[in-house]
Amino acid sequence: GQSLEQPSEVTAVEGAIVQINCTYQTSGFYGLSWYQQHDGGAPTFLSYNALDGLEETGRFSSFLSRSDSYGYLLLQELQMKDSASYFCAVTNTDKLIFGTGTRLQVFP
Amino acid sequence: GAGVSQSPSNKVTEKGKDVELRCDPISGHTALYWYRQSLGQGLEFLIYFQGNSAPDKSGLPSDRFSAERTGGSVSTLTIQRTQQEDSAVYLCASSSPGTGIYEQYFGPGTRLTVT
C-alpha cells in the first residue's frame, strides 16, 4: 500500500519556528512536494525535494532523507497568514500522492 | 496569465442525477489532473491526462465516474447516478512540461453536494 503520515494539527505563535514532518511508504518515489491550502482555497505549491538535503525558499525550507523515507517543512518567522493546512505529496511515476494534511494554527 | 478555472463553483444535486464538472487548465499546460477532497481530508487522485496519451484512470472510485479531455485542453469530469458519498470538493490541476508533475497549479474547485 501507499501511505503518507503527517501530524493532524500543529499550533504556534507569531514569530516562532515550526516543523511539519512527513513520513512516507510508497511503491515508487521520485521526490517530495509540499503544498499550502488556506480554508476554502486551492492548494498552492511551496517546494520540492528530489535529492537528500535542505531546500530554502524565503521563510520556508524543506528537507528530505530518502534513506529514512522522511521529510519536513520548516516555517520560520511565523505570520498569522501562515495559518493553513500543509500537505506533503510524493511524486510517484505519473501522479502525486498526497498526505492527509497538517493544520497549522498561528496565534498572536 | 489566467490560472486554472473550474465551473460550476458549487453544485447541489439530487441523489441519482448525473453531474458534469468542467476544468479549463492553464494555456500550454499539457498535463491535467482531477482530485477529490472530502471535508478535512487530503487530496484523492482520480485521473490524469498527459497530452494525447491514454489517461491514467487508476484513481476513479467506480464506473460511475468518467472524464474526458477535448483537444488537449478543457476537461469534463462526469459522475453518473450520484450518491451522497460523492459529496466533496473536486479539484482540477495542471502542470507544464517544464516543471513536471511535482508542481501543479490548482483551480478553485467545484463543491458538490448530493442530497
CSV table of C-alpha atoms in Angstrom, one decimal:
chain,number,residue,atom,x,y,z
A,1,GLY,CA,0.0,0.0,0.0
A,2,GLN,CA,0.9,3.6,-0.1
A,3,SER,CA,0.8,5.9,2.9
A,4,LEU,CA,2.0,9.3,4.0
A,5,GLU,CA,1.8,10.3,7.6
A,6,GLN,CA,1.7,13.8,8.9
A,7,PRO,CA,0.6,15.3,12.3
A,8,SER,CA,-3.0,16.3,12.1
A,9,GLU,CA,-2.5,19.7,13.8
A,10,VAL,CA,0.2,22.0,14.9
A,11,THR,CA,-0.1,25.3,16.8
A,12,ALA,CA,2.5,28.0,17.3
A,13,VAL,CA,2.7,31.8,18.0
A,14,GLU,CA,3.7,34.5,15.6
A,15,GLY,CA,7.4,34.8,15.1
A,16,ALA,CA,8.1,31.2,16.1
A,17,ILE,CA,9.5,28.4,14.1
A,18,VAL,CA,7.5,25.2,13.3
A,19,GLN,CA,8.4,21.9,11.7
A,20,ILE,CA,5.9,19.7,10.0
A,21,ASN,CA,7.1,16.1,9.5
A,22,CYS,CA,6.1,13.7,6.8
A,23,THR,CA,6.9,10.0,6.6
A,24,TYR,CA,6.0,8.0,3.6
A,25,GLN,CA,5.7,4.5,2.4
A,26,THR,CA,5.1,4.3,-1.3
A,27,SER,CA,5.9,2.0,-4.2
A,28,GLY,CA,8.0,4.3,-6.4
A,29,PHE,CA,9.4,7.6,-5.3
A,30,TYR,CA,10.8,10.5,-7.3
A,31,GLY,CA,10.5,13.3,-4.8
A,32,LEU,CA,8.6,15.0,-2.1
A,33,SER,CA,6.5,18.2,-2.6
A,34,TRP,CA,4.8,20.5,-0.1
A,35,TYR,CA,1.6,22.4,-0.7
A,36,GLN,CA,-0.3,25.0,1.3
A,37,GLN,CA,-4.0,25.3,1.4
A,38,HIS,CA,-6.0,28.0,3.1
A,39,ASP,CA,-9.5,27.3,4.2
A,40,GLY,CA,-11.8,27.3,1.2
A,41,GLY,CA,-8.9,27.9,-1.1
A,42,ALA,CA,-6.9,25.9,-3.7
A,43,PRO,CA,-3.7,24.1,-2.8
A,44,THR,CA,-0.6,26.1,-3.8
A,45,PHE,CA,2.9,24.6,-4.4
A,46,LEU,CA,5.5,25.5,-1.9
A,47,SER,CA,8.6,23.4,-2.5
A,48,TYR,CA,10.0,20.2,-4.0
A,49,ASN,CA,12.9,17.9,-2.9
A,50,ALA,CA,14.2,15.2,-5.3
A,51,LEU,CA,17.5,14.8,-3.5
A,52,ASP,CA,18.5,14.5,0.1
A,53,GLY,CA,19.1,17.7,1.9
A,54,LEU,CA,17.6,21.1,2.6
A,55,GLU,CA,15.9,23.4,0.1
A,56,GLU,CA,15.3,27.0,1.2
A,57,THR,CA,12.7,29.4,-0.2
A,58,GLY,CA,12.4,32.5,1.8
A,59,ARG,CA,10.9,31.8,5.2
A,60,PHE,CA,10.1,28.2,4.2
A,61,SER,CA,12.6,25.3,4.0
A,62,SER,CA,12.0,21.7,3.1
A,63,PHE,CA,14.2,18.7,3.9
A,64,LEU,CA,14.3,15.2,2.5
A,65,SER,CA,16.0,12.0,3.7
A,66,ARG,CA,15.3,9.3,1.1
A,67,SER,CA,17.0,6.6,3.2
A,68,ASP,CA,14.7,7.4,6.1
A,69,SER,CA,11.6,7.9,3.9
A,70,TYR,CA,11.2,11.2,5.8
A,71,GLY,CA,10.9,14.8,5.1
A,72,TYR,CA,9.8,18.0,6.8
A,73,LEU,CA,8.7,21.5,6.1
A,74,LEU,CA,10.2,24.2,8.3
A,75,LEU,CA,8.4,27.5,8.6
A,76,GLN,CA,10.3,30.4,10.2
A,77,GLU,CA,9.2,33.8,11.5
A,78,LEU,CA,5.6,32.6,11.5
A,79,GLN,CA,2.9,35.1,10.5
A,80,MET,CA,-0.8,34.9,11.0
A,81,LYS,CA,-1.3,34.4,7.3
A,82,ASP,CA,0.6,31.1,7.6
A,83,SER,CA,-2.4,29.6,9.3
A,84,ALA,CA,-3.4,27.0,6.8
A,85,SER,CA,-3.2,23.3,6.0
A,86,TYR,CA,0.0,21.9,4.7
A,87,PHE,CA,0.2,18.7,2.6
A,88,CYS,CA,3.2,16.6,1.7
A,89,ALA,CA,3.0,14.7,-1.6
A,90,VAL,CA,5.1,12.0,-3.1
A,91,THR,CA,5.8,12.1,-6.8
A,92,ASN,CA,5.1,8.6,-8.0
A,93,THR,CA,5.7,7.9,-11.7
A,94,ASP,CA,2.8,9.9,-13.2
A,95,LYS,CA,0.9,11.2,-10.2
A,96,LEU,CA,1.1,12.9,-6.8
A,97,ILE,CA,0.1,11.0,-3.7
A,98,PHE,CA,-1.0,13.4,-1.0
A,99,GLY,CA,-0.8,13.1,2.7
A,100,THR,CA,-3.9,13.9,4.9
A,101,GLY,CA,-2.5,17.3,5.8
A,102,THR,CA,-1.4,19.2,8.9
A,103,ARG,CA,-3.5,22.1,10.1
A,104,LEU,CA,-1.3,24.9,11.3
A,105,GLN,CA,-2.8,27.5,13.6
A,106,VAL,CA,-0.7,30.6,14.3
A,107,PHE,CA,-1.7,32.6,17.4
A,108,PRO,CA,-0.8,36.2,18.1
B,1,GLY,CA,-1.9,34.9,-17.3
B,2,ALA,CA,-5.1,33.2,-16.3
B,3,GLY,CA,-5.0,30.4,-13.9
B,4,VAL,CA,-6.9,27.1,-13.8
B,5,SER,CA,-10.6,27.7,-13.9
B,6,GLN,CA,-13.4,25.4,-12.9
B,7,SER,CA,-17.1,25.5,-13.2
B,8,PRO,CA,-19.5,25.5,-11.6
B,9,SER,CA,-18.1,26.6,-8.2
B,10,ASN,CA,-20.9,25.0,-6.4
B,11,LYS,CA,-23.3,22.2,-7.4
B,12,VAL,CA,-26.2,20.8,-5.5
B,13,THR,CA,-27.8,17.8,-7.0
B,14,GLU,CA,-30.3,15.1,-6.0
B,15,LYS,CA,-29.1,11.5,-5.5
B,16,GLY,CA,-29.3,9.6,-8.7
B,17,LYS,CA,-28.8,12.5,-11.0
B,18,ASP,CA,-25.8,12.9,-13.3
B,19,VAL,CA,-23.4,15.9,-13.0
B,20,GLU,CA,-20.7,17.4,-15.2
B,21,LEU,CA,-17.8,19.3,-13.8
B,22,ARG,CA,-15.6,21.4,-16.1
B,23,CYS,CA,-11.9,22.3,-15.9
B,24,ASP,CA,-10.0,24.8,-18.1
B,25,PRO,CA,-6.3,24.4,-17.5
B,26,ILE,CA,-3.5,27.0,-17.9
B,27,SER,CA,-2.7,27.5,-21.5
B,28,GLY,CA,0.3,25.5,-22.6
B,29,HIS,CA,0.0,23.0,-19.7
B,30,THR,CA,0.0,19.5,-21.2
B,31,ALA,CA,-0.9,17.6,-18.0
B,32,LEU,CA,-4.2,17.8,-16.3
B,33,TYR,CA,-5.3,16.1,-13.1
B,34,TRP,CA,-8.6,15.6,-11.2
B,35,TYR,CA,-8.7,15.2,-7.4
B,36,ARG,CA,-11.4,14.8,-4.8
B,37,GLN,CA,-11.1,16.3,-1.4
B,38,SER,CA,-13.6,15.4,1.3
B,39,LEU,CA,-14.1,17.8,4.3
B,40,GLY,CA,-10.9,18.0,6.3
B,41,GLN,CA,-9.2,15.3,4.3
B,42,GLY,CA,-6.3,15.1,1.9
B,43,LEU,CA,-6.5,15.0,-1.9
B,44,GLU,CA,-7.5,11.8,-3.5
B,45,PHE,CA,-6.2,11.3,-7.0
B,46,LEU,CA,-8.9,10.5,-9.6
B,47,ILE,CA,-7.5,10.7,-13.1
B,48,TYR,CA,-4.5,12.1,-15.1
B,49,PHE,CA,-4.3,13.3,-18.7
B,50,GLN,CA,-1.0,13.9,-20.4
B,51,GLY,CA,-1.1,15.3,-23.9
B,52,ASN,CA,-2.6,12.9,-26.3
B,53,SER,CA,-1.7,9.8,-24.3
B,54,ALA,CA,-4.3,7.5,-22.9
B,55,PRO,CA,-5.4,8.8,-19.5
B,56,ASP,CA,-4.4,7.2,-16.2
B,57,LYS,CA,-7.8,6.3,-14.7
B,58,SER,CA,-6.5,4.3,-11.8
B,59,GLY,CA,-7.9,6.6,-9.2
B,60,LEU,CA,-11.5,6.6,-10.4
B,61,PRO,CA,-13.5,5.1,-7.5
B,62,SER,CA,-16.2,3.4,-9.6
B,63,ASP,CA,-17.5,3.1,-13.1
B,64,ARG,CA,-19.9,5.9,-12.4
B,65,PHE,CA,-17.0,8.3,-12.8
B,66,SER,CA,-15.6,9.2,-16.1
B,67,ALA,CA,-13.6,12.0,-17.6
B,68,GLU,CA,-12.6,13.3,-21.0
B,69,ARG,CA,-10.3,15.9,-22.3
B,70,THR,CA,-11.1,17.5,-25.6
B,71,GLY,CA,-8.4,19.0,-27.9
B,72,GLY,CA,-5.8,18.6,-25.2
B,73,SER,CA,-7.3,21.5,-23.2
B,74,VAL,CA,-10.7,21.6,-21.4
B,75,SER,CA,-11.6,18.5,-19.4
B,76,THR,CA,-15.0,17.3,-18.1
B,77,LEU,CA,-15.5,15.0,-15.1
B,78,THR,CA,-18.8,13.2,-15.2
B,79,ILE,CA,-20.4,11.5,-12.3
B,80,GLN,CA,-23.4,9.4,-13.1
B,81,ARG,CA,-26.1,8.4,-10.7
B,82,THR,CA,-24.6,10.5,-7.9
B,83,GLN,CA,-24.6,9.1,-4.4
B,84,GLN,CA,-24.3,11.0,-1.1
B,85,GLU,CA,-20.8,9.8,-0.6
B,86,ASP,CA,-19.8,11.7,-3.8
B,87,SER,CA,-20.3,14.9,-1.9
B,88,ALA,CA,-16.8,16.6,-1.8
B,89,VAL,CA,-14.8,19.3,-3.4
B,90,TYR,CA,-13.5,18.3,-6.9
B,91,LEU,CA,-10.2,19.9,-7.7
B,92,CYS,CA,-8.5,20.2,-11.1
B,93,ALA,CA,-4.9,20.9,-11.6
B,94,SER,CA,-2.5,21.3,-14.5
B,95,SER,CA,1.3,21.3,-14.9
B,96,SER,CA,3.6,22.4,-17.6
B,97,PRO,CA,6.1,20.2,-19.4
B,98,GLY,CA,9.0,22.3,-17.9
B,99,THR,CA,8.3,21.6,-14.3
B,100,GLY,CA,7.0,18.1,-14.2
B,101,ILE,CA,4.2,16.7,-12.2
B,102,TYR,CA,5.5,17.8,-8.8
B,103,GLU,CA,4.5,21.4,-9.3
B,104,GLN,CA,0.8,21.5,-10.1
B,105,TYR,CA,-1.5,24.6,-10.3
B,106,PHE,CA,-4.9,24.0,-8.9
B,107,GLY,CA,-8.2,25.5,-9.7
B,108,PRO,CA,-10.6,26.8,-7.1
B,109,GLY,CA,-12.6,23.6,-7.1
B,110,THR,CA,-16.2,22.6,-7.5
B,111,ARG,CA,-18.1,21.9,-4.3
B,112,LEU,CA,-20.5,19.1,-5.0
B,113,THR,CA,-23.4,18.4,-2.6
B,114,VAL,CA,-25.6,15.4,-3.2
B,115,THR,CA,-28.9,15.5,-1.3
